[in-house]
Short mmCIF file of C-alpha atoms and ligand atoms in Angstrom, two decimals:
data_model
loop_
_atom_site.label_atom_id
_atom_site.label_comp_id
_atom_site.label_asym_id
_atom_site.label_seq_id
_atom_site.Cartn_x
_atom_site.Cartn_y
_atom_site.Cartn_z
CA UNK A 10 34.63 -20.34 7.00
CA UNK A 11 31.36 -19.51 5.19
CA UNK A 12 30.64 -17.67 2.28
CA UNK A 13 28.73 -15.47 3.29
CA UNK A 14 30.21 -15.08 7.25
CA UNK A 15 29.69 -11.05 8.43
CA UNK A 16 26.60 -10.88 5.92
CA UNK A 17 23.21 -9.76 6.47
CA UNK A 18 20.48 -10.98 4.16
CA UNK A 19 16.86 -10.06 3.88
CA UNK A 20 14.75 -13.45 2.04
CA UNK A 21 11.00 -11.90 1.11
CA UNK A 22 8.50 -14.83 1.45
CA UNK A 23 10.77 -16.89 3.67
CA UNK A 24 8.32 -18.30 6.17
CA UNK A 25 8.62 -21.79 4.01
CA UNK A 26 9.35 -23.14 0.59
CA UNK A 27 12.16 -21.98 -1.58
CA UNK A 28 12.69 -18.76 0.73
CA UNK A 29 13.30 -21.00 3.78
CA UNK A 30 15.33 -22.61 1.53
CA UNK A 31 17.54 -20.13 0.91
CA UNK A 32 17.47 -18.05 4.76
CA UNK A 33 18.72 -21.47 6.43
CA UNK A 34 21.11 -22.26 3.63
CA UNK A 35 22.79 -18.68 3.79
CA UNK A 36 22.83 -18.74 7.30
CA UNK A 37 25.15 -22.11 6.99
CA UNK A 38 27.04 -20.23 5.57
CA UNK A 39 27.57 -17.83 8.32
CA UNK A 40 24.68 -14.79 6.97
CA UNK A 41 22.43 -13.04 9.90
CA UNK A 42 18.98 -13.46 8.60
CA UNK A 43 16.23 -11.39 8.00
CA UNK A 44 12.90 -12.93 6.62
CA UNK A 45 9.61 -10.97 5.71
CA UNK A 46 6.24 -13.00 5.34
CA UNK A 47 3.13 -12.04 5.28
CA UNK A 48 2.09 -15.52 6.76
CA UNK A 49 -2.14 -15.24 6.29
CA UNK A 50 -4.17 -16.26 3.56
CA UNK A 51 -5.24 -14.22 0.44
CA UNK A 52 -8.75 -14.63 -0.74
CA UNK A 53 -7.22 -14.86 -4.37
CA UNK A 54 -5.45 -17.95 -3.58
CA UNK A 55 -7.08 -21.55 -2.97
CA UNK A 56 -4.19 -23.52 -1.95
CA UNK A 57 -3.27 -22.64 2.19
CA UNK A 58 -0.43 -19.96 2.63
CA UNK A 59 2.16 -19.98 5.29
CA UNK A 60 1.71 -19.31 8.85
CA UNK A 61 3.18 -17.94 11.56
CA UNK A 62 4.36 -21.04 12.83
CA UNK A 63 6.20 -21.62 9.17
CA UNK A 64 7.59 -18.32 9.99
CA UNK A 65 8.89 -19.64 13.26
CA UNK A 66 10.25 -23.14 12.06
CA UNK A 67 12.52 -20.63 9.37
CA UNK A 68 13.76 -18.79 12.73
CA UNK A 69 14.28 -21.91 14.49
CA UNK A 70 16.73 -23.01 11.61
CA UNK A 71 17.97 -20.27 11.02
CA UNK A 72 19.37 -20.24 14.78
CA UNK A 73 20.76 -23.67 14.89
CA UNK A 74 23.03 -22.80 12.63
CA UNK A 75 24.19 -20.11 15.55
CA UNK A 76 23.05 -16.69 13.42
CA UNK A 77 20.79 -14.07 13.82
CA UNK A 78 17.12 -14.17 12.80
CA UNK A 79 14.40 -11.35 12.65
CA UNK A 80 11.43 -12.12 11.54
CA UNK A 81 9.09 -9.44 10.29
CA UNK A 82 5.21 -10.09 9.27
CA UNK A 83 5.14 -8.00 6.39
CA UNK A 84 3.05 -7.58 2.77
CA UNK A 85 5.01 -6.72 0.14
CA UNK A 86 2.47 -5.40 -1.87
CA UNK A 87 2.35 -2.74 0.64
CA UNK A 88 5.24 -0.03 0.02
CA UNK A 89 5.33 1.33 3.24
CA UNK A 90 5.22 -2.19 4.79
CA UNK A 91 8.42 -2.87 3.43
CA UNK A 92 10.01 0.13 3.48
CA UNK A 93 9.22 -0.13 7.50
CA UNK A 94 10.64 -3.37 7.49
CA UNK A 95 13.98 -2.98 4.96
CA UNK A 96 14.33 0.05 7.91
CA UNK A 97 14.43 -2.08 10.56
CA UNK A 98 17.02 -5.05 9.45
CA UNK A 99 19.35 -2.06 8.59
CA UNK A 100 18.40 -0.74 12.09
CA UNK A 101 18.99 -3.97 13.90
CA UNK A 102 21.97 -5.95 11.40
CA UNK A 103 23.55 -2.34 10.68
CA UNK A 104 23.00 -2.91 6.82
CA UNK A 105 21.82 -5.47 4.09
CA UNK A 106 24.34 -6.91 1.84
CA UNK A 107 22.34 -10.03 -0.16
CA UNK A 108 18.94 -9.83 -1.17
CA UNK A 109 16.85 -12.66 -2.15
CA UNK A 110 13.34 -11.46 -3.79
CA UNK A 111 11.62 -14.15 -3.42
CA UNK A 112 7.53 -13.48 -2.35
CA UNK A 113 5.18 -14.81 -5.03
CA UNK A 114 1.51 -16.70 -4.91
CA UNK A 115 0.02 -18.47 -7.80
CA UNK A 116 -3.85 -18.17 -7.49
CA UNK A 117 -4.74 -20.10 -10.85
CA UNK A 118 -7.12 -22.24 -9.36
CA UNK A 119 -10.65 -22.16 -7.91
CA UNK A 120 -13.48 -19.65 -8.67
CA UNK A 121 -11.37 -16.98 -6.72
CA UNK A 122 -8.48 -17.21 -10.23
CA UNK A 123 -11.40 -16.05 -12.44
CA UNK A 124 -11.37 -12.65 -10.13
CA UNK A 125 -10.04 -9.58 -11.13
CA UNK A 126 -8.68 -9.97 -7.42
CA UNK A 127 -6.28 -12.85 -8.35
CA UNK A 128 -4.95 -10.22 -11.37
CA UNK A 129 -3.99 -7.72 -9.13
CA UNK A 130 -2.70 -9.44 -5.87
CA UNK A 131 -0.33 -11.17 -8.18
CA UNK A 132 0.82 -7.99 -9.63
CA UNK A 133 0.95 -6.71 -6.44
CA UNK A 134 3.36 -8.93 -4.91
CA UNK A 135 5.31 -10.88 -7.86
CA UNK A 136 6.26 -7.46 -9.70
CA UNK A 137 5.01 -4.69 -7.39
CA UNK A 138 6.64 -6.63 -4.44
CA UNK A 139 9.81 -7.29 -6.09
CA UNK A 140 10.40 -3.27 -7.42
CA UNK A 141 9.27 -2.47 -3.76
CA UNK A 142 11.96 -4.61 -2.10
CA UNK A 143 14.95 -3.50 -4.14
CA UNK A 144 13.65 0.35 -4.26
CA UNK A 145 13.77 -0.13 -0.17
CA UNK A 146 17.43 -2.17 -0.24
CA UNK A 147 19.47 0.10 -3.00
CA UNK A 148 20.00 3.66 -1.04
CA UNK A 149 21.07 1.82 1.87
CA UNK A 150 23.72 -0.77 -0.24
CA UNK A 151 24.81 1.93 -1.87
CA UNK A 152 25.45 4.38 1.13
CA UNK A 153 27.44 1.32 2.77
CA UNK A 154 29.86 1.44 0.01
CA UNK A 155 30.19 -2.64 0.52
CA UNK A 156 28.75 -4.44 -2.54
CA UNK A 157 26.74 -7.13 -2.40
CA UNK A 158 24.32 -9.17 -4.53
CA UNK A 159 20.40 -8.89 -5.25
CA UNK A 160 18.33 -12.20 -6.64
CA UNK A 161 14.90 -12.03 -7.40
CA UNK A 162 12.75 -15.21 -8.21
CA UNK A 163 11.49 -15.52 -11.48
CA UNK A 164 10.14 -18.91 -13.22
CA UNK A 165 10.17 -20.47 -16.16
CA UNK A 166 6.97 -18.89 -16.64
CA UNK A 167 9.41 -15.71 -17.09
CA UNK A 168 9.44 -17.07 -20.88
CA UNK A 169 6.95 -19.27 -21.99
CA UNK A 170 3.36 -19.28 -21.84
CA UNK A 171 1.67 -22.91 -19.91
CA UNK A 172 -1.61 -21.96 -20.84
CA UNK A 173 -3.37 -25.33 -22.48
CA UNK A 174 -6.62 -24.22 -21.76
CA UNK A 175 -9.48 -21.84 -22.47
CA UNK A 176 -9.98 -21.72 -18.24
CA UNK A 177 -6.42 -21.09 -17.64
CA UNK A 178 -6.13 -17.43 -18.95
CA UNK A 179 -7.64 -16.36 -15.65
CA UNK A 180 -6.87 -13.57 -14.25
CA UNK A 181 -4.19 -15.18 -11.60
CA UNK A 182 -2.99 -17.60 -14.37
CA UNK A 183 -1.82 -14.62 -16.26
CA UNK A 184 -1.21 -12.25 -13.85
CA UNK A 185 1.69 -14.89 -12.78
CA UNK A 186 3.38 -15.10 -16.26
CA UNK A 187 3.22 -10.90 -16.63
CA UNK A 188 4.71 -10.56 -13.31
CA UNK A 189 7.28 -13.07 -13.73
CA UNK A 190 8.11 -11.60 -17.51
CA UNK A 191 8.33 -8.04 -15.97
CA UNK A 192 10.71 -8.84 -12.90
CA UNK A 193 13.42 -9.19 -15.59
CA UNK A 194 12.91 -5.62 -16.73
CA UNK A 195 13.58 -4.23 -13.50
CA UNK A 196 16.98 -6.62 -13.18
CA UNK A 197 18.05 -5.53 -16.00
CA UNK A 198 17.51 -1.88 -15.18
CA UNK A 199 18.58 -2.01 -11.61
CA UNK A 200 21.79 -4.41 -12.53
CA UNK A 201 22.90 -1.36 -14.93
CA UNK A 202 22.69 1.12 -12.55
CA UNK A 203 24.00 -0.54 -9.34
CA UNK A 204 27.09 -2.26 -11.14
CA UNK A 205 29.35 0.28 -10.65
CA UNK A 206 28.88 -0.13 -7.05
CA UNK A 207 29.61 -3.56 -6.82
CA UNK A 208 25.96 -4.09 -6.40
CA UNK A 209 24.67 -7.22 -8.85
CA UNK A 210 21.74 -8.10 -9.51
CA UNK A 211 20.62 -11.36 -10.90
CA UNK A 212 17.24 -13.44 -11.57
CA UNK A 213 16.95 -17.33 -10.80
CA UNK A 214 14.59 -19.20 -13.16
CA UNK A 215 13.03 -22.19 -11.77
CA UNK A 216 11.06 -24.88 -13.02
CA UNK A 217 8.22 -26.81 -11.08
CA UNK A 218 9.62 -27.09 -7.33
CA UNK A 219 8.18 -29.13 -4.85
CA UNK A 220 6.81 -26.72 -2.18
CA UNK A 221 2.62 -25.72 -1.46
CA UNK A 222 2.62 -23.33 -4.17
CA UNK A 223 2.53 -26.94 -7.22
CA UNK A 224 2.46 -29.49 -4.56
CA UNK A 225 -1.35 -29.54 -3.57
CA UNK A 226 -4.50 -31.08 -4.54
CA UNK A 227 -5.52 -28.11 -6.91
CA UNK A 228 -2.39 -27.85 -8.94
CA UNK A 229 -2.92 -31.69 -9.65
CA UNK A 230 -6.89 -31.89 -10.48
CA UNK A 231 -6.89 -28.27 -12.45
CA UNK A 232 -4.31 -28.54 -14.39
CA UNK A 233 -2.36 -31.42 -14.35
CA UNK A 234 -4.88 -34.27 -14.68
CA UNK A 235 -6.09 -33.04 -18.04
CA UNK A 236 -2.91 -31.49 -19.25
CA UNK A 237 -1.47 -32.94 -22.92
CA UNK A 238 1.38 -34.95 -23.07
CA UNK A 239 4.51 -32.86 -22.35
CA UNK A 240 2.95 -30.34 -20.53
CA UNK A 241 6.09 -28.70 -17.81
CA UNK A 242 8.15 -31.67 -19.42
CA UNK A 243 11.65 -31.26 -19.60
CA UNK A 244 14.68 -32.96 -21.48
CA UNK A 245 15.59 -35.05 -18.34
CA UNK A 246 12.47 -36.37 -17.66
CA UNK A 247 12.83 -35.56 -13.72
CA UNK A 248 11.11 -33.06 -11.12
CA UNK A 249 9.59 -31.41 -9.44
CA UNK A 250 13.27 -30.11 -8.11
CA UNK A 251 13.39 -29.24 -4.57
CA UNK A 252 13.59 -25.80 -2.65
CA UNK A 253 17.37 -27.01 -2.02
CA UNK A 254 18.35 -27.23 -6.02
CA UNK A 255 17.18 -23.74 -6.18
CA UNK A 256 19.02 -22.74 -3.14
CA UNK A 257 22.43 -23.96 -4.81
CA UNK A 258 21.81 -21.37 -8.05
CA UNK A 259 20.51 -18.42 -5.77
CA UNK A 260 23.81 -18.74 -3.15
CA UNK A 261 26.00 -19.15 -6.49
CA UNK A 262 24.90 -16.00 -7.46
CA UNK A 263 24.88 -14.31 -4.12
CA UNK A 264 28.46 -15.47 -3.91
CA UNK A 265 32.22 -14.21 -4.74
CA UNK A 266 32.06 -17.14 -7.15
CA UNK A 267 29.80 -15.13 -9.61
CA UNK A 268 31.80 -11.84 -8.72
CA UNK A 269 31.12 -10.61 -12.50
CA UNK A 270 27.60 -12.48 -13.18
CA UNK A 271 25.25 -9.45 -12.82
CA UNK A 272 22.14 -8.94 -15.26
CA UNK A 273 21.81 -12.62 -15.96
CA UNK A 274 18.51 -15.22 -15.56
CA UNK A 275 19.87 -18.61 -14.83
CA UNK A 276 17.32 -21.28 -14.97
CA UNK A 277 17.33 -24.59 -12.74
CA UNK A 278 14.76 -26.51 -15.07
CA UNK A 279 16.23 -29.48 -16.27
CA UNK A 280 16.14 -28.07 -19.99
CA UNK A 281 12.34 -27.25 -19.53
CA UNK A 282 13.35 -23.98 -21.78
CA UNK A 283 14.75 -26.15 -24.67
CA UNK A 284 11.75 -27.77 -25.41
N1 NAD B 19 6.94 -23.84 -6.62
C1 NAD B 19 7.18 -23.70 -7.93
O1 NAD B 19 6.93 -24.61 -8.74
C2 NAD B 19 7.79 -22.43 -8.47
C3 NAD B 19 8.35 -22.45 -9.76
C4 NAD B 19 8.94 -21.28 -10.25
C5 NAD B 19 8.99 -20.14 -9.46
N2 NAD B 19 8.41 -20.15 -8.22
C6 NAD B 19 8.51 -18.92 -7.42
O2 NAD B 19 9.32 -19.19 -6.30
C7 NAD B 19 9.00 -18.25 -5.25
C8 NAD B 19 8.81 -18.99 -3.95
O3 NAD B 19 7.66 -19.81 -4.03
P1 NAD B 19 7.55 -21.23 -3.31
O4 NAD B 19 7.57 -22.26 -4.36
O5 NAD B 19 8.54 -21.31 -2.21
O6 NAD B 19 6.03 -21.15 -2.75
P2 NAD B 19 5.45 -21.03 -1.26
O7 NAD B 19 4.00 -20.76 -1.43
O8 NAD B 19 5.85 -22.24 -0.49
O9 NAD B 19 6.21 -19.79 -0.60
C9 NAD B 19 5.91 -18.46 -0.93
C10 NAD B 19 6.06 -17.61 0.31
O10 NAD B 19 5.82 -16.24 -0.07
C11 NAD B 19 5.00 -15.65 0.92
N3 NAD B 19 4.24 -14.54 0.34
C12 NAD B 19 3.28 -14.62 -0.63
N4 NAD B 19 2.77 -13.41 -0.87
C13 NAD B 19 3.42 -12.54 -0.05
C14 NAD B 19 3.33 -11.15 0.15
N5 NAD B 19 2.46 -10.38 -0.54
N6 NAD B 19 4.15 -10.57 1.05
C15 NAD B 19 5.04 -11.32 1.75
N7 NAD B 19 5.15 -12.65 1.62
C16 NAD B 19 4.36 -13.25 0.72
C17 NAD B 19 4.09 -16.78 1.37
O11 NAD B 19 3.49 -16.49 2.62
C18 NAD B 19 5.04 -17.96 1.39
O12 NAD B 19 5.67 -18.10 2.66
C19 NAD B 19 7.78 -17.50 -5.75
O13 NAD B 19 8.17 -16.25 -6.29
C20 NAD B 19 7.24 -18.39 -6.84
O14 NAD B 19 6.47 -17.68 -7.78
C21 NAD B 19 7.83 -21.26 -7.70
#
């Protein structure tokens, strides 16, 4: 028996990383899967986004664990693209009960981070994105009458600034740190209103995880090769984590285990905050 066997779970930004992460994970655990990706490249962003065949390598996993997939090509920057898509999952799964809000790009490197561009397509889909997905999800959860559990991705970025440098408060630098600050407004407002339907609603703080968005040739020459001495250190001296330490916080929370954990921001940093 799974935790999470008879539940249907929507992962935004799922085609790899983190949200691969967590689809395959939850569908061990006996969850039908629905991913949305927008798979393509944004001119705002100089490391390579996912593809389509990410997108199928997620449904591939998904299925060897025996549950159902749908994959849906999707922007969530684009309201009605997700609203089309939240639409369809209920349409084909018959409802959503877990939620992972994951989508997010980092475009603080290159010329294209010094672009206004970089400013708003990381508004766009680390805050916009995130308010668009659980506007779409919440009439239908609470229709069901059946619960269930919301998680959005923040980082540790949420709450501190990482800035060492003049070139770093770029647009898409900062953009990222304003979106990620801002996703905990809307948990807290959304985990006030929905508790009374069983409905929680939860934010997962990471550190640096190993997936494209830190692990590419960029990340390291921009900003880590000149970065001062304790720059994303942490109190034990480890990391990056991997997508699967992250997966372990976000299915806690998605779980009966944290039954009355609703409202909360649970980092997975290795003390990163303390310091
Ligand atoms: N990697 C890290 O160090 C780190 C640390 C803290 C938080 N985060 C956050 O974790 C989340 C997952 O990132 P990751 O590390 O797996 O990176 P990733 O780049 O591997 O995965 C992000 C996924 O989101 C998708 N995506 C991006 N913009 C989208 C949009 N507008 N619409 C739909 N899909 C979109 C991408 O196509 C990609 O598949 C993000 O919110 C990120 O900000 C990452």
């Amino acid at each position: 028996m799974g935790r999470f066997d008879g539940k249907v779970a929507l992962v935004t930004g799922g085609a790899r990383g983190q949200g691969r992460s967590h689809a395959v994970r939850l569908a061990a655990e006996g969850a039908d899967v629905a991913v949305v990706d927008v798979v393509r490249q944004f001119d705002s962003v100089q490391y390579a986004m996912s593809t389509p065949e990410d997108l199928a390598e997620t449904e591939k996993l998904v299925r060897e664990h025996g549950r159902q997939f749908l994959g849906i090509v999707g922007d969530v920057r684009d309201v009605e693209q997700v609203d089309a898509a939240v639409a369809q999952v209920e349409e084909q799964f018959g409802g959503i009960d877990l939620v992972c809000a994951n989508a997010g790009i980092l475009p603080s490197t290159g010329p294209h981070a010094q672009r206004l561009e970089a400013w708003h397509d990381t508004v766009a889909t680390n805050l916009s994105g995130v308010f668009y997905t659980l506007r779409a999800v919440t009439p239908g959860m609470v229709e069901r009458d059946r619960g269930g559990a919301i998680v959005i991705t923040g980082s540790t970025s949420t709450f501190r600034g990482v800035a060492y440098k003049v070139e770093m408060l770029n647009p898409g630098h900062m953009a990222y740190g304003a979106a990620k600050a801002g996703v905990l407004a809307l948990m807290r407002n959304y985990a006030m209103a929905l508790g009374k339907y069983g409905i929680r609603v939860n934010t997962v703080i990471p550190a640096g995880v190993d997936t494209p968005m830190i692990s590419n040739e960029f990340f390291t020459k921009d900003l880590q090769a000149d970065a001062p001495p304790g720059w994303m250190a942490n109190v034990m001296e480890r990391g990056p984590v991997q997508p699967g330490d992250i997966s372990d916080a976000v299915l806690f929370l998605l779980s009966e285990q944290a039954k009355y954990v609703t409202g909360t921001a649970l980092p997975v940093d290795m003390g990163t905050l303390l310091i």
